Tab-separated table of C-alpha atoms in Angstrom:
chain	number	residue	atom	x	y	z
A	1	UNK	CA	23.315	-12.761	-1.709
A	2	UNK	CA	22.499	-16.468	-1.383
A	3	UNK	CA	24.267	-18.155	1.549
A	4	UNK	CA	26.320	-21.207	0.728
A	5	UNK	CA	24.074	-23.549	2.741
A	6	UNK	CA	21.450	-23.002	0.048
A	7	UNK	CA	23.581	-24.764	-2.560
A	8	UNK	CA	22.801	-28.341	-3.515
A	9	UNK	CA	24.866	-30.489	-1.154
A	10	UNK	CA	24.485	-34.171	-0.278
A	11	UNK	CA	22.529	-34.811	2.895
A	12	UNK	CA	25.236	-34.914	5.613
A	13	UNK	CA	23.124	-37.112	7.875
A	14	UNK	CA	23.118	-39.877	5.283
A	15	UNK	CA	26.870	-39.787	4.734
A	16	UNK	CA	28.498	-42.711	6.476
A	17	UNK	CA	25.582	-43.403	8.842
A	18	UNK	CA	23.419	-46.469	9.029
A	19	UNK	CA	19.644	-46.271	8.809
A	20	UNK	CA	17.630	-47.450	11.792
A	21	UNK	CA	14.036	-47.267	12.936
A	22	UNK	CA	15.004	-44.312	15.108
A	23	UNK	CA	16.572	-42.541	12.111
A	24	UNK	CA	13.297	-42.920	10.245
A	25	UNK	CA	11.325	-41.729	13.277
A	26	UNK	CA	13.589	-38.705	13.673
A	27	UNK	CA	13.331	-37.841	9.978
A	28	UNK	CA	9.535	-38.041	10.166
A	29	UNK	CA	9.626	-35.826	13.242
A	30	UNK	CA	11.875	-33.122	11.762
A	31	UNK	CA	9.865	-33.163	8.530
A	32	UNK	CA	6.798	-32.415	10.630
A	33	UNK	CA	8.435	-29.639	12.662
A	34	UNK	CA	10.403	-27.968	9.844
A	35	UNK	CA	8.151	-28.809	6.915
A	36	UNK	CA	7.140	-25.155	6.497
A	37	UNK	CA	10.684	-24.060	5.603
A	38	UNK	CA	10.578	-22.913	1.971
A	39	UNK	CA	13.800	-24.561	0.718
A	40	UNK	CA	14.757	-28.211	0.630
A	41	UNK	CA	18.249	-27.316	1.847
A	42	UNK	CA	16.861	-25.524	4.883
A	43	UNK	CA	14.800	-28.547	5.869
A	44	UNK	CA	17.802	-30.803	5.317
A	45	UNK	CA	20.125	-28.739	7.504
A	46	UNK	CA	17.473	-28.478	10.213
A	47	UNK	CA	17.304	-32.268	10.297
A	48	UNK	CA	21.101	-32.460	10.338
A	49	UNK	CA	21.419	-29.999	13.208
A	50	UNK	CA	18.808	-31.741	15.379
A	51	UNK	CA	20.354	-35.137	14.631
A	52	UNK	CA	23.794	-33.852	15.603
A	53	UNK	CA	22.481	-32.368	18.852
A	54	UNK	CA	21.040	-35.759	19.793
A	55	UNK	CA	24.132	-37.772	18.863
A	56	UNK	CA	27.057	-35.554	19.857
A	57	UNK	CA	28.507	-36.176	23.308
A	58	UNK	CA	29.756	-33.309	25.447
A	59	UNK	CA	30.003	-29.747	24.198
A	60	UNK	CA	27.823	-29.063	21.155
A	61	UNK	CA	30.161	-26.786	19.203
A	62	UNK	CA	29.413	-26.515	15.493
A	63	UNK	CA	32.615	-28.387	14.631
A	64	UNK	CA	31.778	-31.247	17.014
A	65	UNK	CA	28.247	-31.441	15.601
A	66	UNK	CA	29.675	-31.654	12.094
A	67	UNK	CA	32.172	-34.344	13.132
A	68	UNK	CA	29.275	-36.465	14.381
A	69	UNK	CA	27.173	-36.433	11.236
A	70	UNK	CA	29.589	-36.054	8.330
A	71	UNK	CA	32.923	-37.368	7.035
A	72	UNK	CA	33.464	-33.850	5.611
A	73	UNK	CA	33.193	-31.845	8.845
A	74	UNK	CA	34.774	-28.602	7.635
A	75	UNK	CA	32.251	-28.011	4.853
A	76	UNK	CA	29.368	-29.307	6.983
A	77	UNK	CA	30.331	-27.037	9.889
A	78	UNK	CA	30.274	-24.023	7.581
A	79	UNK	CA	26.832	-24.943	6.285
A	80	UNK	CA	25.420	-25.580	9.779
A	81	UNK	CA	26.814	-22.274	11.012
A	82	UNK	CA	25.300	-20.387	8.107
A	83	UNK	CA	21.970	-22.171	8.510
A	84	UNK	CA	21.699	-21.050	12.143
A	85	UNK	CA	23.176	-17.569	11.865
A	86	UNK	CA	22.428	-16.291	8.351
A	87	UNK	CA	19.386	-18.130	7.065
A	88	UNK	CA	16.225	-15.958	7.195
A	89	UNK	CA	13.839	-18.721	8.302
A	90	UNK	CA	11.112	-17.902	10.822
A	91	UNK	CA	11.363	-19.746	14.139
A	92	UNK	CA	7.778	-19.026	15.235
A	93	UNK	CA	6.166	-21.684	12.979
A	94	UNK	CA	8.770	-24.184	14.211
A	95	UNK	CA	7.749	-23.667	17.825
A	96	UNK	CA	4.070	-23.688	16.883
A	97	UNK	CA	4.523	-27.045	15.118
A	98	UNK	CA	6.457	-28.326	18.136
A	99	UNK	CA	3.543	-27.330	20.370
A	100	UNK	CA	1.070	-29.243	18.199
A	101	UNK	CA	3.321	-32.290	18.052
A	102	UNK	CA	3.855	-32.319	21.827
A	103	UNK	CA	0.119	-32.052	22.481
A	104	UNK	CA	-0.334	-35.239	20.481
A	105	UNK	CA	1.558	-37.131	23.199
A	106	UNK	CA	-0.954	-36.550	25.966
A	107	UNK	CA	-2.898	-33.898	27.844
A	108	UNK	CA	-1.112	-30.711	28.865
A	109	UNK	CA	-1.518	-30.348	32.631
A	110	UNK	CA	0.180	-26.955	32.998
A	111	UNK	CA	2.088	-24.178	31.292
A	112	UNK	CA	5.249	-23.184	33.106
A	113	UNK	CA	7.511	-20.194	32.578
A	114	UNK	CA	11.225	-20.542	33.285
A	115	UNK	CA	14.388	-18.476	33.001
A	116	UNK	CA	17.670	-19.464	31.415
A	117	UNK	CA	20.834	-17.568	32.334
A	118	UNK	CA	23.332	-18.088	29.513
A	119	UNK	CA	26.884	-16.975	30.416
A	120	UNK	CA	28.901	-15.468	27.555
A	121	UNK	CA	32.518	-14.498	27.083
A	122	UNK	CA	32.882	-10.873	26.102
A	123	UNK	CA	30.105	-8.439	25.319
A	124	UNK	CA	29.481	-8.971	21.598
A	125	UNK	CA	26.579	-11.419	21.629
A	126	UNK	CA	23.095	-9.979	21.360
A	127	UNK	CA	21.543	-8.943	24.670
A	128	UNK	CA	24.621	-9.677	26.808
A	129	UNK	CA	24.704	-7.701	30.048
A	130	UNK	CA	25.874	-8.065	33.639
A	131	UNK	CA	23.517	-10.398	35.467
A	132	UNK	CA	23.653	-11.986	38.904
A	133	UNK	CA	23.824	-15.781	38.812
A	134	UNK	CA	22.252	-17.280	41.964
A	135	UNK	CA	23.845	-20.695	41.362
A	136	UNK	CA	27.413	-19.339	41.462
A	137	UNK	CA	26.843	-16.214	43.540
A	138	UNK	CA	28.645	-14.186	40.889
A	139	UNK	CA	27.710	-11.408	38.493
A	140	UNK	CA	28.462	-12.573	34.956
A	141	UNK	CA	28.258	-11.418	31.373
A	142	UNK	CA	25.224	-13.350	30.235
A	143	UNK	CA	22.074	-13.463	28.157
A	144	UNK	CA	18.748	-13.867	29.915
A	145	UNK	CA	16.170	-16.022	28.176
A	146	UNK	CA	12.563	-16.735	29.159
A	147	UNK	CA	11.065	-20.052	28.118
A	148	UNK	CA	7.541	-21.488	27.937
A	149	UNK	CA	7.091	-25.192	28.720
A	150	UNK	CA	4.207	-27.619	28.328
A	151	UNK	CA	3.844	-30.137	31.130
A	152	UNK	CA	2.972	-33.476	29.504
A	153	UNK	CA	3.214	-36.549	31.688
A	154	UNK	CA	6.546	-36.174	33.473
A	155	UNK	CA	8.081	-34.087	30.688
A	156	UNK	CA	8.492	-30.349	30.369
A	157	UNK	CA	8.563	-29.542	26.654
A	158	UNK	CA	10.058	-26.154	25.672
A	159	UNK	CA	7.851	-24.499	23.045
A	160	UNK	CA	8.644	-20.783	23.249
A	161	UNK	CA	11.535	-18.413	23.959
A	162	UNK	CA	12.079	-14.694	24.512
A	163	UNK	CA	15.415	-12.894	24.868
A	164	UNK	CA	15.601	-10.088	27.417
A	165	UNK	CA	17.091	-6.974	25.842
A	166	UNK	CA	18.218	-4.321	28.356
A	167	UNK	CA	17.860	-0.614	27.611
A	168	UNK	CA	21.554	-0.406	26.710
A	169	UNK	CA	20.886	-2.673	23.722
A	170	UNK	CA	17.439	-1.452	22.738
A	171	UNK	CA	18.561	2.197	22.668
A	172	UNK	CA	21.816	1.685	20.734
A	173	UNK	CA	21.292	1.690	16.922
A	174	UNK	CA	24.830	0.440	16.352
A	175	UNK	CA	24.356	-2.634	18.532
A	176	UNK	CA	20.943	-3.317	17.013
A	177	UNK	CA	22.276	-3.184	13.481
A	178	UNK	CA	25.325	-5.310	14.248
A	179	UNK	CA	23.250	-8.109	15.812
A	180	UNK	CA	20.262	-7.762	13.452
A	181	UNK	CA	17.706	-6.842	16.090
A	182	UNK	CA	14.422	-6.226	14.223
A	183	UNK	CA	12.802	-2.784	14.314
A	184	UNK	CA	9.761	-4.311	16.013
A	185	UNK	CA	11.805	-5.309	19.063
A	186	UNK	CA	11.434	-2.790	21.899
A	187	UNK	CA	12.172	-2.888	25.617
A	188	UNK	CA	10.138	-5.436	27.540
A	189	UNK	CA	10.356	-6.019	31.274
A	190	UNK	CA	10.805	-9.576	32.569
A	191	UNK	CA	7.113	-9.879	33.491
A	192	UNK	CA	6.151	-8.641	30.015
A	193	UNK	CA	8.281	-11.365	28.424
A	194	UNK	CA	6.580	-13.950	30.635
A	195	UNK	CA	3.162	-12.619	29.651
A	196	UNK	CA	4.102	-12.658	25.966
A	197	UNK	CA	4.945	-16.351	26.264
A	198	UNK	CA	1.598	-17.055	27.939
A	199	UNK	CA	-0.226	-15.142	25.203
A	200	UNK	CA	1.590	-17.136	22.530
A	201	UNK	CA	0.581	-20.381	24.248
A	202	UNK	CA	-3.025	-19.193	24.515
A	203	UNK	CA	-3.060	-18.626	20.756
A	204	UNK	CA	-1.738	-22.116	20.043
A	205	UNK	CA	-2.930	-24.419	22.821
A	206	UNK	CA	-5.918	-25.156	25.031
A	207	UNK	CA	-5.719	-23.162	28.260
A	208	UNK	CA	-3.900	-24.695	31.236
A	209	UNK	CA	-2.831	-23.391	34.659
A	210	UNK	CA	0.119	-20.991	34.478
A	211	UNK	CA	2.990	-21.770	36.858
A	212	UNK	CA	5.835	-19.277	37.280
A	213	UNK	CA	8.396	-18.282	39.883
A	214	UNK	CA	8.297	-14.466	39.838
A	215	UNK	CA	9.452	-13.994	43.428
A	216	UNK	CA	12.279	-11.644	42.440
A	217	UNK	CA	10.240	-9.471	40.061
A	218	UNK	CA	9.151	-6.184	41.703
A	219	UNK	CA	6.408	-5.794	39.085
A	220	UNK	CA	4.900	-9.264	39.496
A	221	UNK	CA	1.499	-7.732	40.368
A	222	UNK	CA	1.255	-6.467	36.771
A	223	UNK	CA	1.844	-10.009	35.529
A	224	UNK	CA	-0.803	-11.410	37.876
A	225	UNK	CA	-3.298	-8.714	36.944
A	226	UNK	CA	-2.767	-9.415	33.237
A	227	UNK	CA	-3.316	-13.146	33.803
A	228	UNK	CA	-6.506	-12.344	35.712
A	229	UNK	CA	-7.737	-10.153	32.874
A	230	UNK	CA	-7.213	-13.112	30.546
A	231	UNK	CA	-9.007	-15.419	33.026
A	232	UNK	CA	-6.085	-17.817	33.379
A	233	UNK	CA	-5.734	-20.060	36.389
A	234	UNK	CA	-2.424	-19.143	37.995
A	235	UNK	CA	0.052	-20.432	40.564
A	236	UNK	CA	2.790	-17.813	40.903
A	237	UNK	CA	5.623	-17.484	43.417
A	238	UNK	CA	5.863	-13.986	44.907
A	239	UNK	CA	8.108	-12.197	47.374
A	240	UNK	CA	7.175	-12.446	51.082
A	241	UNK	CA	6.910	-8.639	50.901
A	242	UNK	CA	4.309	-8.749	48.105
A	243	UNK	CA	1.437	-6.428	49.078
A	244	UNK	CA	-2.115	-7.816	49.250
A	245	UNK	CA	-5.457	-7.068	50.883
A	246	UNK	CA	-6.369	-9.696	53.500
A	247	UNK	CA	-9.719	-11.481	53.332
A	248	UNK	CA	-12.145	-12.453	50.616
A	249	UNK	CA	-14.506	-9.469	50.720
A	250	UNK	CA	-13.982	-5.756	50.369
A	251	UNK	CA	-13.920	-3.755	53.562
A	252	UNK	CA	-14.665	-0.100	54.054
A	253	UNK	CA	-11.022	0.466	54.917
A	254	UNK	CA	-8.727	-2.022	53.224
A	255	UNK	CA	-5.131	-2.094	54.401
A	256	UNK	CA	-2.284	-3.412	52.312
A	257	UNK	CA	-0.241	-6.016	54.135
A	258	UNK	CA	2.742	-8.098	53.122
A	259	UNK	CA	2.146	-11.684	52.078
A	260	UNK	CA	4.233	-12.846	55.030
A	261	UNK	CA	2.088	-10.858	57.458
A	262	UNK	CA	-1.120	-12.261	55.977
A	263	UNK	CA	0.165	-15.807	56.261
A	264	UNK	CA	1.163	-15.286	59.893
A	265	UNK	CA	-2.535	-15.294	60.776
A	266	UNK	CA	-3.522	-17.879	58.188
A	267	UNK	CA	-4.870	-21.406	58.450
A	268	UNK	CA	-2.618	-24.402	59.004
A	269	UNK	CA	-3.622	-27.635	57.302
A	270	UNK	CA	-2.196	-30.922	56.066
A	271	UNK	CA	-2.683	-31.761	52.408
A	272	UNK	CA	-1.737	-34.639	50.112
A	273	UNK	CA	0.132	-33.415	47.055
A	274	UNK	CA	1.236	-35.148	43.865
A	275	UNK	CA	4.936	-35.078	43.041
A	276	UNK	CA	6.109	-34.561	39.418
A	277	UNK	CA	6.971	-38.268	39.180
A	278	UNK	CA	3.448	-39.284	40.199
A	279	UNK	CA	4.255	-40.142	43.828
A	280	UNK	CA	2.236	-38.592	46.646
A	281	UNK	CA	3.354	-36.985	49.874
A	282	UNK	CA	1.756	-35.315	52.866
A	283	UNK	CA	2.811	-31.763	53.666
A	284	UNK	CA	1.711	-28.997	56.012
A	285	UNK	CA	0.822	-25.619	54.547
A	286	UNK	CA	-0.180	-22.198	55.789
A	287	UNK	CA	-2.799	-20.405	53.703
A	288	UNK	CA	-4.839	-17.212	53.701
A	289	UNK	CA	-7.480	-15.755	51.359
A	290	UNK	CA	-6.470	-12.391	49.896
A	291	UNK	CA	-7.423	-9.879	47.239
A	292	UNK	CA	-5.201	-7.843	44.967
A	293	UNK	CA	-5.212	-4.073	44.720
A	294	UNK	CA	-5.429	-2.720	41.177
A	295	UNK	CA	-2.536	-0.456	40.266
A	296	UNK	CA	-3.728	0.153	36.731
A	297	UNK	CA	-7.209	0.499	35.188
A	298	UNK	CA	-8.947	-2.826	34.661
A	299	UNK	CA	-12.442	-3.902	33.682
A	300	UNK	CA	-11.885	-7.494	34.787
A	301	UNK	CA	-14.060	-8.636	37.718
A	302	UNK	CA	-12.248	-9.152	40.999
A	303	UNK	CA	-11.107	-12.723	41.579
A	304	UNK	CA	-10.432	-14.425	44.910
A	305	UNK	CA	-6.861	-15.549	45.527
A	306	UNK	CA	-5.194	-17.857	47.998
A	307	UNK	CA	-1.773	-17.194	49.477
A	308	UNK	CA	0.026	-20.291	50.686
A	309	UNK	CA	3.429	-21.630	51.699
A	310	UNK	CA	4.682	-24.998	52.858
A	311	UNK	CA	5.806	-25.271	56.485
A	312	UNK	CA	9.297	-26.682	56.823
A	313	UNK	CA	11.207	-27.903	59.880
A	314	UNK	CA	10.824	-25.600	62.859
A	315	UNK	CA	7.707	-24.052	61.253
A	316	UNK	CA	9.949	-22.250	58.782
A	317	UNK	CA	7.974	-21.141	55.744
A	318	UNK	CA	9.000	-22.105	52.248
A	319	UNK	CA	8.469	-19.930	49.143
A	320	UNK	CA	5.259	-17.893	49.094
A	321	UNK	CA	2.780	-18.587	46.313
A	322	UNK	CA	-0.476	-17.032	45.183
A	323	UNK	CA	-3.164	-18.889	43.237
A	324	UNK	CA	-6.632	-18.416	41.823
A	325	UNK	CA	-7.492	-22.035	42.583
A	326	UNK	CA	-10.152	-22.127	45.332
A	327	UNK	CA	-9.352	-23.106	48.895
A	328	UNK	CA	-10.773	-26.604	48.431
A	329	UNK	CA	-8.170	-27.220	45.714
A	330	UNK	CA	-5.074	-26.027	47.564
A	331	UNK	CA	-3.599	-29.524	47.302
A	332	UNK	CA	-3.658	-29.104	43.507
A	333	UNK	CA	-2.060	-25.676	43.811
A	334	UNK	CA	0.730	-27.040	46.020
A	335	UNK	CA	1.286	-29.898	43.565
A	336	UNK	CA	1.672	-27.414	40.733
A	337	UNK	CA	4.402	-25.472	42.558
A	338	UNK	CA	6.778	-28.381	42.054
A	339	UNK	CA	6.649	-27.717	38.319
A	340	UNK	CA	8.721	-24.563	38.782
A	341	UNK	CA	11.590	-26.693	40.086
A	342	UNK	CA	11.055	-29.227	37.308
A	343	UNK	CA	11.250	-26.434	34.721
A	344	UNK	CA	14.578	-25.310	36.177
A	345	UNK	CA	15.804	-28.913	36.014
A	346	UNK	CA	14.738	-29.123	32.368
A	347	UNK	CA	16.700	-25.974	31.518
A	348	UNK	CA	19.728	-27.430	33.313
A	349	UNK	CA	19.391	-30.672	31.316
A	350	UNK	CA	19.126	-28.707	28.071
A	351	UNK	CA	22.304	-26.838	29.012
A	352	UNK	CA	24.261	-29.954	29.967
A	353	UNK	CA	23.172	-32.374	27.276
A	354	UNK	CA	21.539	-30.498	24.384
A	355	UNK	CA	23.776	-27.493	23.707
A	356	UNK	CA	21.632	-24.730	25.181
A	357	UNK	CA	24.793	-22.841	26.191
A	358	UNK	CA	26.764	-23.599	23.037
A	359	UNK	CA	25.410	-21.067	20.548
A	360	UNK	CA	28.416	-19.651	18.680
A	361	UNK	CA	26.677	-16.798	16.850
A	362	UNK	CA	25.915	-13.287	18.023
A	363	UNK	CA	22.747	-12.240	16.200
A	364	UNK	CA	19.156	-11.945	17.416
A	365	UNK	CA	17.740	-14.298	14.734
A	366	UNK	CA	20.591	-16.750	15.290
A	367	UNK	CA	19.855	-16.949	19.014
A	368	UNK	CA	16.200	-17.769	18.371
A	369	UNK	CA	17.115	-20.302	15.665
A	370	UNK	CA	19.461	-22.060	18.074
A	371	UNK	CA	16.899	-22.118	20.897
A	372	UNK	CA	14.236	-23.529	18.563
A	373	UNK	CA	16.608	-26.268	17.345
A	374	UNK	CA	17.725	-27.208	20.865
A	375	UNK	CA	14.095	-27.295	22.014
A	376	UNK	CA	13.225	-29.562	19.083
A	377	UNK	CA	16.019	-31.988	19.932
A	378	UNK	CA	15.056	-32.043	23.601
A	379	UNK	CA	11.376	-32.650	22.792
A	380	UNK	CA	12.220	-35.625	20.576
A	381	UNK	CA	14.468	-37.110	23.252
A	382	UNK	CA	11.730	-36.816	25.896
A	383	UNK	CA	8.621	-37.676	23.898
A	384	UNK	CA	9.643	-39.008	20.509
A	385	UNK	CA	10.944	-42.334	21.775
A	386	UNK	CA	8.236	-43.255	24.259
A	387	UNK	CA	4.902	-42.155	25.609
A	388	UNK	CA	5.120	-41.400	29.344
A	389	UNK	CA	2.180	-42.146	31.632
A	390	UNK	CA	-0.210	-39.229	31.991
A	391	UNK	CA	-1.085	-37.990	35.505
A	392	UNK	CA	-4.549	-36.552	36.144
A	393	UNK	CA	-5.119	-32.999	34.973
A	394	UNK	CA	-4.780	-30.407	37.719
A	395	UNK	CA	-6.351	-26.981	38.001
A	396	UNK	CA	-8.394	-26.695	34.814
A	397	UNK	CA	-8.557	-23.080	33.732
A	398	UNK	CA	-11.564	-20.922	33.187
A	399	UNK	CA	-12.380	-20.143	29.549
A	400	UNK	CA	-9.571	-17.913	28.363
A	401	UNK	CA	-9.599	-14.794	26.256
A	402	UNK	CA	-7.040	-15.726	23.664
A	403	UNK	CA	-4.503	-13.080	22.778
A	404	UNK	CA	-1.935	-13.070	20.034
A	405	UNK	CA	1.741	-12.859	20.842
């Protein structure tokens, strides 16, 4: 059955709106990003949706989006809703095109992985489960999304998304059918979702340091080991209780110690670090060389790692990080840690101003369509209107072994 958005309708973006240089720029942009869509109507509604996300103030409900771009909002709202929820278009080429477009605006200095907690009313939307929200201190019905971001200048550009599906959803055929979860979707742990995003970036972009806050993931060592096997440079936040082997060289008897214990006998030093906005600051850090035990078979050669944490007032340690950057480049590693906070700020901005939280559908494809469209709108807002200054590249990676997503 052909959805109604496929019918030949006038372009809603051209109804009652004036043409400006920015309109032309936006049309060129969306034609680039969505040009692979097979139908003219699909490309038209993609442009309409992105335009509405950029122009609509406040909550980005479908009806409010339609009110912004069309004098016939009822019919336009129906078509937009069907385009997002029912259209069978593939979101992967959209995000791939967005990656290529973003790279044209300057060098990528890092890949960062972030999490988006998306509260939902009820339990009908795909992947909804009870999840603790650190910002509110409450346990909420929510979806948990993992995003991949390119650091370009001062911008974090979202170019990939994964939806965490708990066992209760993966193992229930009724829920899967109702929300159109594909047969290929199986259970993936949080670290596996993060790794899948890195692998997708490696297949589409030149390798860059991987920055991720995985301090609450009990299986973070599997993530780090997988990054090492792929020869990625990494800067990853871990729990203070994360187990490591102290020192740079193997000993006859190697004891596992917590990261906090290793740092307690580490080296104190002052370093100059670059802030995300390009400013510099002096900070004191505690660092220690460590090695990682292998908890699964691996043929990858052992790599040296550095544990480090910033020293706050009263010698209180900040978050604990581990990196494959050498000791002489710890200032670069510390600079990269700030990108985790910047990624969180980007997700917050996407939620407040670009409709990240306003998806009205319930299906698995619809969720990914919405995230791709919101990411496209955010990327144009950050990079499509100006070219930010480019800071020097930090932490160039070793040659990577590209893996497909």
